[in-house]
Coordinates of C-alpha atoms and ligand atoms in Angstrom, one line a residue:
X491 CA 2.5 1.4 55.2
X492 CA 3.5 3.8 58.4
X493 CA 2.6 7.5 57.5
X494 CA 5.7 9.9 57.8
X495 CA 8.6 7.2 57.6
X496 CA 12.4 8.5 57.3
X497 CA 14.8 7.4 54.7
X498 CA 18.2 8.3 54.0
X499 CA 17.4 8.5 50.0
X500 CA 13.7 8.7 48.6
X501 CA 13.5 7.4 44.4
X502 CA 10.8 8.2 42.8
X503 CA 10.3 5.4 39.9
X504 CA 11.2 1.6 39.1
X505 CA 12.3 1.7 35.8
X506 CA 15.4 0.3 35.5
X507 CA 17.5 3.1 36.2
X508 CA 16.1 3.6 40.0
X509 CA 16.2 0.4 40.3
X510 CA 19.6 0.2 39.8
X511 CA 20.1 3.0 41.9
X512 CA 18.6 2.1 44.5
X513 CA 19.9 -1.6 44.3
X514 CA 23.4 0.2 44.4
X515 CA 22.6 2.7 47.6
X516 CA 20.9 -0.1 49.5
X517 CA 24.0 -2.4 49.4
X518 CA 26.1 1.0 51.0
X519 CA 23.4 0.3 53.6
X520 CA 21.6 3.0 53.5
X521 CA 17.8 3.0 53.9
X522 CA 16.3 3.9 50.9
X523 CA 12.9 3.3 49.4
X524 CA 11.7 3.2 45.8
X525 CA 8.2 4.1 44.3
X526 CA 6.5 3.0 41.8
X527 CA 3.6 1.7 40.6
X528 CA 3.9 -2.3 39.8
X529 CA 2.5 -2.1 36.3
X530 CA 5.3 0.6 35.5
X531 CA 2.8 2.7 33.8
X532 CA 4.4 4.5 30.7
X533 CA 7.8 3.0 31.4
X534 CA 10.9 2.9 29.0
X535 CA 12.6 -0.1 30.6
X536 CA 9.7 -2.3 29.9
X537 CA 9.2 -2.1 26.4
X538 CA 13.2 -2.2 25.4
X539 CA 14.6 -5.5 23.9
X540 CA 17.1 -4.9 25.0
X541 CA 20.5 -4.2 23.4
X542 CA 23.3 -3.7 25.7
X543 CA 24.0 -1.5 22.2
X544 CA 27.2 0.6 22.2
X545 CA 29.3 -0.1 19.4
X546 CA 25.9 -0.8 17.3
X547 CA 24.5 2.8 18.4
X548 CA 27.4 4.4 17.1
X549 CA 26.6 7.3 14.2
X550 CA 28.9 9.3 12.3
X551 CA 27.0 12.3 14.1
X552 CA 27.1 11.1 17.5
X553 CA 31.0 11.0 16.7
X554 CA 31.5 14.8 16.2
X555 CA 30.9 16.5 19.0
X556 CA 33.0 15.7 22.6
X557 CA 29.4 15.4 24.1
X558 CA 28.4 12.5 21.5
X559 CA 31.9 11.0 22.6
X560 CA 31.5 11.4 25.5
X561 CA 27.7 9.5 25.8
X562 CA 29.7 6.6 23.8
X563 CA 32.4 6.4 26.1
X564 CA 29.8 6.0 29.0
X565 CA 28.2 3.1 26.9
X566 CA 31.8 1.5 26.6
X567 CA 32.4 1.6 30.4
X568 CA 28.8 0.3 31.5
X569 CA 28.9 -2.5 29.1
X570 CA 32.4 -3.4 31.0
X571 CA 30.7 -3.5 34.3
X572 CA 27.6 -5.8 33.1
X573 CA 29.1 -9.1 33.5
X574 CA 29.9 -8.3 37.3
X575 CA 26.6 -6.6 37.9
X576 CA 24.6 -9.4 36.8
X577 CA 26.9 -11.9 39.1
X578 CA 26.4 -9.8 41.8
X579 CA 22.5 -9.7 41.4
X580 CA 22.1 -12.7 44.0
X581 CA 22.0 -16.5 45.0
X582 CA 19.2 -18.1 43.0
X583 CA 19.1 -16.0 40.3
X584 CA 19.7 -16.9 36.9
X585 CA 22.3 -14.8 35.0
X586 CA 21.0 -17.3 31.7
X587 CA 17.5 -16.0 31.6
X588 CA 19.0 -12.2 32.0
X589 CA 21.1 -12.6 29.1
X590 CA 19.6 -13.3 25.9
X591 CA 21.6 -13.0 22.6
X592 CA 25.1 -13.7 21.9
X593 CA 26.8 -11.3 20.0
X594 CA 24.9 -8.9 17.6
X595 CA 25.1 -9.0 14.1
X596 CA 25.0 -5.2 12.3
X597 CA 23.7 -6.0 8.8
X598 CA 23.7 -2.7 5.8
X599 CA 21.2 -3.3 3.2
X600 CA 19.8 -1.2 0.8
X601 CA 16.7 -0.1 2.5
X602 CA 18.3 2.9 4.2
X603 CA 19.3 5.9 3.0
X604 CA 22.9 6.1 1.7
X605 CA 23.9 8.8 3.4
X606 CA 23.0 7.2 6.7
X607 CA 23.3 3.7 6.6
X608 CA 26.3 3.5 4.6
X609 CA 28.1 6.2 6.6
X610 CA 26.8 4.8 10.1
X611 CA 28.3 1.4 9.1
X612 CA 31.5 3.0 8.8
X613 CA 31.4 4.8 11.5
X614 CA 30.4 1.8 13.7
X615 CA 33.5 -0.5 12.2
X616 CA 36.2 2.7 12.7
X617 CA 35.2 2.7 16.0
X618 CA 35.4 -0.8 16.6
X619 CA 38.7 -0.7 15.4
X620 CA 39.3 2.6 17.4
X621 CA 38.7 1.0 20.7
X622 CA 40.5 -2.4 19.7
X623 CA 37.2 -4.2 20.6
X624 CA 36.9 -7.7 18.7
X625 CA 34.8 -7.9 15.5
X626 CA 34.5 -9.8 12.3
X627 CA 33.4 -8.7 8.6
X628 CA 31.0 -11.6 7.9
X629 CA 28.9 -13.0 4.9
X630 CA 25.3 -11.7 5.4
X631 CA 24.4 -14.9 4.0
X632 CA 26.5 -17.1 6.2
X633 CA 23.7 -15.4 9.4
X634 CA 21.8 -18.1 8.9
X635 CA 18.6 -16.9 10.3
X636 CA 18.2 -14.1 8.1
X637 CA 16.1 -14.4 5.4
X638 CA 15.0 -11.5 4.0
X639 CA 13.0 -10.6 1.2
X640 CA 15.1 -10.4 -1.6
X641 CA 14.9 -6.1 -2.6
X642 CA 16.3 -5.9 0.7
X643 CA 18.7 -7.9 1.1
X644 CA 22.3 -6.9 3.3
X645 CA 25.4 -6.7 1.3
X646 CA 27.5 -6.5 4.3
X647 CA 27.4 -7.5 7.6
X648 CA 29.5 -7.4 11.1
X649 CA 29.5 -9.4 14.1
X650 CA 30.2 -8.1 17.6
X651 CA 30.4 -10.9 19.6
X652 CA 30.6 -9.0 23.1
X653 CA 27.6 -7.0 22.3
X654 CA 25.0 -8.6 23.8
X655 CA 21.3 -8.2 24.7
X656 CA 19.1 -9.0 28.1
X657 CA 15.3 -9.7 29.2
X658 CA 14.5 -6.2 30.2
X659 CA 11.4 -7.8 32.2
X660 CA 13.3 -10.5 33.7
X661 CA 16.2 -7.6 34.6
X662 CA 13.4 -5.8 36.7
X663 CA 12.6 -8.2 38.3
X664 CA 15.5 -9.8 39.6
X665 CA 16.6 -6.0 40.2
X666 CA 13.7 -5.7 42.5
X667 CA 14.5 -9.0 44.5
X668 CA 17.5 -8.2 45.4
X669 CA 16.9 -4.4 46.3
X670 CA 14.2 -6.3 48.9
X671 CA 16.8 -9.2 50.0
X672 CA 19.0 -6.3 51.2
X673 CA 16.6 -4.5 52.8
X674 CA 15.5 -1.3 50.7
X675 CA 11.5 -0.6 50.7
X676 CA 9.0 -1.0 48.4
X677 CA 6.6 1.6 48.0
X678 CA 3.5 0.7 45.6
X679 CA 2.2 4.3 44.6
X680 CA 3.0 7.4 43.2
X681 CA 5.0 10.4 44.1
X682 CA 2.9 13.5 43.4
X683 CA 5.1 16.5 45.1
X684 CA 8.3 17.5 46.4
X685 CA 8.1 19.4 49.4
X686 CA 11.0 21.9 50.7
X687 CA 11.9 23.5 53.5
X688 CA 14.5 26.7 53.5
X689 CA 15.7 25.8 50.2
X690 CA 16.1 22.2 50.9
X691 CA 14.1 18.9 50.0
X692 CA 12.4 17.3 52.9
X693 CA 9.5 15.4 51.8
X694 CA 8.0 13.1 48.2
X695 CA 4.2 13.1 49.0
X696 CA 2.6 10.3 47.6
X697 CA -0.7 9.4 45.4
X698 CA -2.1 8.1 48.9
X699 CA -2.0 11.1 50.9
X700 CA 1.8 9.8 53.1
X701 CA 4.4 11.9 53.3
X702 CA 7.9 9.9 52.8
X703 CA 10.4 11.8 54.8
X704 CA 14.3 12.2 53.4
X705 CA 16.7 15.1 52.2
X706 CA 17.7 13.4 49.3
X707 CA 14.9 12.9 46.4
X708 CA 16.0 11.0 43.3
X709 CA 13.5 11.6 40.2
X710 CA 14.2 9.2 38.2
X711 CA 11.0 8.5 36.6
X712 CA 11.3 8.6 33.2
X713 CA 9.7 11.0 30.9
X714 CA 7.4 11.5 33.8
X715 CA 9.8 12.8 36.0
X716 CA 8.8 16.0 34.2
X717 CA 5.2 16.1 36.4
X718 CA 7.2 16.0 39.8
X719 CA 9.4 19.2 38.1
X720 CA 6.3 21.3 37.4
X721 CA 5.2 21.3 40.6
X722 CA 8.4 23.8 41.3
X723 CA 8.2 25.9 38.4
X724 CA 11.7 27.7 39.5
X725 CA 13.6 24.8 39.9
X726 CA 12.3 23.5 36.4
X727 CA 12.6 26.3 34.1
X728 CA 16.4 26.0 33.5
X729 CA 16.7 22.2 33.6
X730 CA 15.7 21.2 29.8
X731 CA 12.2 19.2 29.8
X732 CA 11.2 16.0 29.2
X733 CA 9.6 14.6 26.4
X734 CA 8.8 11.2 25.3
X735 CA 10.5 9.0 22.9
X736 CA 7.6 7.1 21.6
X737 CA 8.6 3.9 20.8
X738 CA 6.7 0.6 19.8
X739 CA 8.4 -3.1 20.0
X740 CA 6.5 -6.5 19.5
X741 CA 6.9 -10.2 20.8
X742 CA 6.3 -12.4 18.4
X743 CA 6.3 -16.5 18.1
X744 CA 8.6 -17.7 15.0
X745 CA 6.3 -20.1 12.5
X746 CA 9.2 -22.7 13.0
X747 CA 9.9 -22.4 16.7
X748 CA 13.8 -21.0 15.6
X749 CA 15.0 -17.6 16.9
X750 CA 18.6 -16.4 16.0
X751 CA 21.3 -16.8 18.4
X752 CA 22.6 -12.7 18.4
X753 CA 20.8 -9.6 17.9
X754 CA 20.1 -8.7 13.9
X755 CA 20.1 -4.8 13.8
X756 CA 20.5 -2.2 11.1
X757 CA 22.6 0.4 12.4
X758 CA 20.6 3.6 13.7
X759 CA 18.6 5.6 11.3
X760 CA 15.2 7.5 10.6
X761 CA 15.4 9.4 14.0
X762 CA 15.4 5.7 15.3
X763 CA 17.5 3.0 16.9
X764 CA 17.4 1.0 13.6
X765 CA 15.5 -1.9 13.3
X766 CA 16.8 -5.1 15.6
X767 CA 15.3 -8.5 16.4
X768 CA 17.0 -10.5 19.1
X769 CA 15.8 -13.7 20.6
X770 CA 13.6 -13.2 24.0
X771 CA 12.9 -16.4 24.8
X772 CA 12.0 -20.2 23.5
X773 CA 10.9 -19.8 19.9
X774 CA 10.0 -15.9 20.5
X775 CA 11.8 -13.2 19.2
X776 CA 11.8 -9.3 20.0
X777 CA 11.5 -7.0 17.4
X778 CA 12.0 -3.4 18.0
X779 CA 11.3 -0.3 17.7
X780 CA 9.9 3.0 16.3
X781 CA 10.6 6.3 18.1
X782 CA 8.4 9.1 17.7
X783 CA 9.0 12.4 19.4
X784 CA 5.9 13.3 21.6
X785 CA 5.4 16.4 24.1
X786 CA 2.7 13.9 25.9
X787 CA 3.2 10.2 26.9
X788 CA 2.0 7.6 24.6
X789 CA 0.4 4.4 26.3
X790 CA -1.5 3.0 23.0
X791 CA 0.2 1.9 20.0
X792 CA -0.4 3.7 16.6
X793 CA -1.6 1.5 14.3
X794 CA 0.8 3.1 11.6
X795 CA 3.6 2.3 13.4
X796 CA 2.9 -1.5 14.5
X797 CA 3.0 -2.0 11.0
X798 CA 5.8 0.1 10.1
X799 CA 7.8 -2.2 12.5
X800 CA 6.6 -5.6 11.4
X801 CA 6.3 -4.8 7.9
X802 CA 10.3 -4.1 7.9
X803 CA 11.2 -7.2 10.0
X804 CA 9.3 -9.3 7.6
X805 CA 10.9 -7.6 4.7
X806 CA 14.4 -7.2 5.8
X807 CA 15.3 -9.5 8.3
X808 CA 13.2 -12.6 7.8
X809 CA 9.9 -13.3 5.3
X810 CA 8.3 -15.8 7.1
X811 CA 8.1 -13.5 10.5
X812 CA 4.8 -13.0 8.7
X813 CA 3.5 -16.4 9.5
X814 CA 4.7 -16.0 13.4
X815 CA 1.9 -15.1 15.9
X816 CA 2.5 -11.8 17.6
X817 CA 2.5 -11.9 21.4
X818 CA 2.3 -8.7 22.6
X819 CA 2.8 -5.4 21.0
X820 CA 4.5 -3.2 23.7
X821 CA 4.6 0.6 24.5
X822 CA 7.3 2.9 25.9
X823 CA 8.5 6.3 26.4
X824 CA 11.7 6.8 26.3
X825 CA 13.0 10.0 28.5
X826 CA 14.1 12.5 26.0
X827 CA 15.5 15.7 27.3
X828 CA 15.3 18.9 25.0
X829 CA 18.6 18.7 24.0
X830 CA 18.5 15.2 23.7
X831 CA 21.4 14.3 26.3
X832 CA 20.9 12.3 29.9
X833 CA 20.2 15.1 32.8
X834 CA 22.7 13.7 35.3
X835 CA 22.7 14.9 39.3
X836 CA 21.8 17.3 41.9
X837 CA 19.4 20.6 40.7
X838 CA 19.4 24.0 42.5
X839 CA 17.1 22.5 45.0
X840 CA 19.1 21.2 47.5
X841 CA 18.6 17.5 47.5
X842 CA 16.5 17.1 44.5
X843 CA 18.8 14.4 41.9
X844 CA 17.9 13.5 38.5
X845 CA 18.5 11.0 37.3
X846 CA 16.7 10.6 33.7
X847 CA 16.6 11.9 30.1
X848 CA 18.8 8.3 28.7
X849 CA 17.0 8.3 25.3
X850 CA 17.8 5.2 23.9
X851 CA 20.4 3.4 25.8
X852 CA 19.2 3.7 29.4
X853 CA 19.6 0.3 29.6
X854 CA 22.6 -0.4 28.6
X855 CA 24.2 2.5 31.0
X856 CA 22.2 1.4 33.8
X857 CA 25.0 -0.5 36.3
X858 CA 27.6 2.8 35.5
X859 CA 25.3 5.4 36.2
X860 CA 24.0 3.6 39.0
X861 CA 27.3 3.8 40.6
X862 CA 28.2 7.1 40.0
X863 CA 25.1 8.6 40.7
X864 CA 25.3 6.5 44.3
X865 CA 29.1 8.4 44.6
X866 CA 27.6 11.8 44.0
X867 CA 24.6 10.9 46.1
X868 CA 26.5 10.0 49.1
X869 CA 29.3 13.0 49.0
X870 CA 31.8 11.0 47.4
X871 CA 34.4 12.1 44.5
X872 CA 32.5 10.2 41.1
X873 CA 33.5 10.6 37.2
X874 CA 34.0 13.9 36.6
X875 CA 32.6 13.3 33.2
X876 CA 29.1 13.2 34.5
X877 CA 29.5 17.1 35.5
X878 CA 28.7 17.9 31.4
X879 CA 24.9 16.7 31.6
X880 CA 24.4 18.0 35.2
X881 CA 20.4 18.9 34.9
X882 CA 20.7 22.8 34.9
X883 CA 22.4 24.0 32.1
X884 CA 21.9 26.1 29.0
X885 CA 21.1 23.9 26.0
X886 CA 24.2 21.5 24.9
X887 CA 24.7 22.3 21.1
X888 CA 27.4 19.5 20.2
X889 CA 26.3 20.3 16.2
X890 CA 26.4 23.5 14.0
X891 CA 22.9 24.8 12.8
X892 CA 23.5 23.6 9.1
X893 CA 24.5 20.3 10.1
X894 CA 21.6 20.2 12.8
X895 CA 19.6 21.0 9.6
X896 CA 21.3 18.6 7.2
X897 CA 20.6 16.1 9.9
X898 CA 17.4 16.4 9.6
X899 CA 17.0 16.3 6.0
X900 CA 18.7 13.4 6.0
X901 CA 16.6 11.2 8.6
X902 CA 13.8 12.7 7.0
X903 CA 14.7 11.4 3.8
X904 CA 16.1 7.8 5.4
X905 CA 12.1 7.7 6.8
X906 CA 10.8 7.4 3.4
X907 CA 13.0 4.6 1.9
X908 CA 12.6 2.7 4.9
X909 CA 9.0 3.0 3.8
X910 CA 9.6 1.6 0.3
X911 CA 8.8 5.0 -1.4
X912 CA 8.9 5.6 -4.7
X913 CA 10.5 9.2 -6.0
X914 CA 9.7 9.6 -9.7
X915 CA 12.4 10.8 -12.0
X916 CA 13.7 14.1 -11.2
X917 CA 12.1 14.8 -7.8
X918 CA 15.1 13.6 -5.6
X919 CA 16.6 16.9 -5.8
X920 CA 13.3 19.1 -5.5
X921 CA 12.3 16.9 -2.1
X922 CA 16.0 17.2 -0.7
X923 CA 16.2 21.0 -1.6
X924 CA 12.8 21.9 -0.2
X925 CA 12.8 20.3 2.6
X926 CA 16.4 22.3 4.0
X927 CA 14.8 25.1 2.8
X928 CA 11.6 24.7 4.8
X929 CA 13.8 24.1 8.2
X930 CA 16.3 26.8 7.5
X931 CA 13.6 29.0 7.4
X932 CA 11.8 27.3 10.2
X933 CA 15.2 27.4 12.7
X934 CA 16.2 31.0 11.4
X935 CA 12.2 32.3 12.6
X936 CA 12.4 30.3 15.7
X937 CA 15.6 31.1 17.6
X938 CA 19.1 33.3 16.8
X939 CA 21.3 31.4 18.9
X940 CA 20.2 27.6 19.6
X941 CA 19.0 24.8 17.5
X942 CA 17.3 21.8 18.9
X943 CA 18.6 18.4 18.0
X944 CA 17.2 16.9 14.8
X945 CA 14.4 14.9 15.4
X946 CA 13.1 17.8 17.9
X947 CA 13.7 19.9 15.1
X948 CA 10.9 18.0 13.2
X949 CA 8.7 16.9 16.1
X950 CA 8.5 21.2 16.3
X951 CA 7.7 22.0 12.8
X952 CA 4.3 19.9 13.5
X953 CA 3.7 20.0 17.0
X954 CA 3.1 23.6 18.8
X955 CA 3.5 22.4 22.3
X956 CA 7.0 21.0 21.6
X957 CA 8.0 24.2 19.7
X958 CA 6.5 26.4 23.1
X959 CA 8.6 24.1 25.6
X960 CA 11.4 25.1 23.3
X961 CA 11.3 28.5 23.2
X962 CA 10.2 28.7 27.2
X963 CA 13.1 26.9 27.9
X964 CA 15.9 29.0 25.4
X965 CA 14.4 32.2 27.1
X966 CA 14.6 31.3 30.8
X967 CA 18.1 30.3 30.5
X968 CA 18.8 33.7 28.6
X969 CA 17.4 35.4 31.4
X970 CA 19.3 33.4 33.5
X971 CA 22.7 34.4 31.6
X972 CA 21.4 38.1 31.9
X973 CA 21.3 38.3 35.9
Ligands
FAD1092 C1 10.9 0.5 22.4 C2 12.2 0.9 23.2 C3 13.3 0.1 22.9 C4 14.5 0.4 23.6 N1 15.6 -0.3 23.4 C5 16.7 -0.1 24.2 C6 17.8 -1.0 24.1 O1 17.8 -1.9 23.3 N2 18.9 -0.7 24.9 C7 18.9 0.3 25.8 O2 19.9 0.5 26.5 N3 17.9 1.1 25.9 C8 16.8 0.9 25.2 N4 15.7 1.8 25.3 C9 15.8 3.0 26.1 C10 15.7 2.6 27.6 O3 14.6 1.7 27.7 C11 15.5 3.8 28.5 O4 16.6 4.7 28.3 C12 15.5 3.4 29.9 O5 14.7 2.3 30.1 C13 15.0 4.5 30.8 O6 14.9 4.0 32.1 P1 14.3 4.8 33.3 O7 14.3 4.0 34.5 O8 14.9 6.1 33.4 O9 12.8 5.2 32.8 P2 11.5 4.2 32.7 O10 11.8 2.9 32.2 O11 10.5 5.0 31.9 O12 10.9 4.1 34.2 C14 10.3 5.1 34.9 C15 9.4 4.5 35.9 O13 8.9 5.5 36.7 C16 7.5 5.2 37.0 N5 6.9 6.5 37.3 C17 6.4 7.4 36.5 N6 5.9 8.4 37.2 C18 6.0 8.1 38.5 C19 5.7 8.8 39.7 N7 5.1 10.0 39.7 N8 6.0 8.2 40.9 C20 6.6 6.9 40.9 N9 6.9 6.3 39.8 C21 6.7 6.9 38.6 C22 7.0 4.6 35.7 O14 5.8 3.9 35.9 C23 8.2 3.7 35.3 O15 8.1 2.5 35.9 C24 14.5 1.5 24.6 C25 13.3 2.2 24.8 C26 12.2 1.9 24.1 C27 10.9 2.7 24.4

């Protein structure tokens, strides 16, 4: 590569949101490059099924607050614009390997925790209903496919038959054909600094010692986008950090050669996405995924949670997944910001963008927030809407502190039956009561004002680090609000 090149817009990272990006700014015709390494080390993108989930990702919680709306109401318009996005990819690639399920099929059983599952099902019908989008109330039994083991068997069941799901793998890589067919550049490596000059971005410096040369920087690297941040400490400290969304998925061969035709999913529960298998590719299936708040990345699977995850797609969605051969056991981080919403456009460094902090659904809002971000990116008028997650901002609070805390309880709660525990007689109460005890006390010690979103809430009763980014973070945007 030439030392020193120029580019209109620098991206740091190939998951699939620069990707998409940069796909997007490339066809303004702008010169842009992308970096990354090629084995997308810690990526999200890589490890996701994945669910073009919106309707399915619905919660009663997510449902309260104009923020949670808000996020759903992004999911509804990018899964509008995938059908075009997909055609528009380029001659000679196939939209039929992208696309992989038809339809998705929310089953509620009896594994989850009542106050969850049955509430979240409910939530994710009214809202189908709500937005007039087509469903049917099915017959679990009539899903032929599913064959669970009987204890856990679904008593009710939807189908969603424009929810479908895509070959995240195959996505990158047509993504990063066609960003090359129309001329955008490649860059194997890694960003390692930012470099300004009078207030304003001039330079990524790469893992090679080049200098890429641009006033617009994109960090849109994931979880890691966080390393780039530190590097300018006062740029960072308002803009809420990164953590990873730990999350394990498997490939796995069926006995019989047979996959399902949609995606099988619970809905969301147990600070997870709920548990989904969709059909990857001939006789293989996906089956995802755990999520475990971490303050580091994770690139090696925990044991505990492989079998966590195969153990309930054997026993809830089919019993002879046992007898399949499993593939591949994949990693991935999602980007999870510390108030648990996307961190959406320019900082207070003048031509530093993020672009990151999409949890759970990056995928699926991938060809919308492409677009906008491209607007914004280029000086042009984009959804207003994206100005509520704009990356320096005092910690969004969409829930009270009880419910924050009930919320907790509750996952906590929905973690062990998932697990197949077994409460002896009179300790439902004592565990449910000590437990909201435990983080009322824990919240009221921690912080006056904010609350961190639940599963933060319980990654920071166990892990320090989290619980220091936390209160770093609460106390430079107090000072902030002081000045
Ligand atoms: C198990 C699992 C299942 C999921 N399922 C779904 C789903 O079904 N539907 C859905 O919509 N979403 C799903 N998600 C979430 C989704 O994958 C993420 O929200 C999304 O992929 C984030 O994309 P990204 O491009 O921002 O980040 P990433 O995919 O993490 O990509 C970041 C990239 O940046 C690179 N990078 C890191 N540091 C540097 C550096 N210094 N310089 C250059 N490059 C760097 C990394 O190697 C990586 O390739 C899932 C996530 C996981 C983990």
């Amino acid at each position: 590569m030439k030392t020193n090149q120029t580019f209109d817009v620098v991206i740091v990272g190939n998951g699939v949101l620069g990707l998409s990006l940069a796909l997007t700014l490339v066809r303004r015709k702008l010169r842009v490059a992308l970096v990354g390494e090629s084995n997308r080390p810690w990526a999200a993108s890589t490890a996701a099924g994945a669910m073009l989930g919106c309707f399915g990702e619905v919660t009663s919680t997510l449902l309260k607050s104009k923020y949670g709306r808000l996020k759903h109401e992004f999911a509804v318009r990018a899964v509008g614009l995938w059908d075009d996005w997909l055609n528009e990819l380029g001659d000679g690639l196939s939209i039929d390997d992208i696309r992989v399920a038809d339809g998705t099929v929310v089953i509620h059983n009896t594994v989850g925790y009542s106050k969850i599952d049955d509430v979240n099902f409910e939530a994710i019908r009214k809202s189908l209903i709500e937005y007039n989008e087509q469903f049917e109330d099915i017959n679990p039994a009539d899903v032929k496919w599913l064959d669970p083991d009987s204890g856990s068997r679904p008593a009710k069941a939807i189908y969603i038959p424009n929810e479908n799901a895509i070959n995240s793998i195959k996505l990158l890589q047509d993504l990063e054909k066609s960003f090359i067919t129309y001329g955008g550049t490649l860059i194997t490596d890694s960003g390692i600094r930012i470099e300004s000059n009078a207030g304003v971005v001039d330079a990524l410096v790469l893992d090679s010692g080049e200098r890429l040369i641009s006033n617009k920087i994109v960090l849109a690297a994931g979880v890691k986008s966080q390393d780039l941040l530190d590097n300018i400490p006062d740029v960072a400290e308002r803009i809420p950090r990164l953590v990873s969304g730990y999350g394990v998925s498997a490939l796995v061969s069926t006995k019989d050669g047979t996959t399902p035709n949609s995606v099988i999913r619970t809905p969301n529960r147990a600070f997870a996405c709920g548990l989904h298998l969709l059909p990857r590719s001939k006789g293989e299936v996906y089956i995802g995924a755990t999520n475990v708040i971490s303050p580091k990345v994770v690139d090696a699977p925990l044991i505990e949670d492989v079998i966590f995850l195969l153990e309930c797609a054997h026993r809830q969605v089919r019993k002879d997944l046992s007898k399949g051969n499993i593939n591949c056991i994949q990693v991935g981080n999602r980007p999870v910001s510390l108030d648990g919403f996307p961190l959406l456009g320019e900082t207070d460094l003048n031509g530093l963008w993020i672009m990151t902090g999409t949890y759970r659904d990056g995928l699926t809002l991938s060809p919308y927030l492409s677009r906008e971000m491209a607007k914004l990116i280029c000086g042009e008028v984009a959804d207003s809407d994206l100005e509520m997650f704009k990356p320096v901002r005092s910690p969004i609070q969409p829930l009270t502190r009880d419910e924050v805390i009930q919320e907790t309880v509750e996952h906590m709660l929905a973690t062990g039956y998932e697990s197949d525990w077994r409460i002896p007689a009179g300790w439902h109460n004592l565990i449910e009561y000590n437990l909201h005890t435990e983080y009322e006390k824990f919240v009221k010690n921690f912080d006056s004002v904010y609350t961190p979103p639940a599963e933060l809430l319980e990654a920071s009763t166990k892990d320090r680090n989290i619980l220091k980014m936390l209160y770093k973070y609460y106390n430079a945007v107090r000072q902030s609000e002081l000045v």
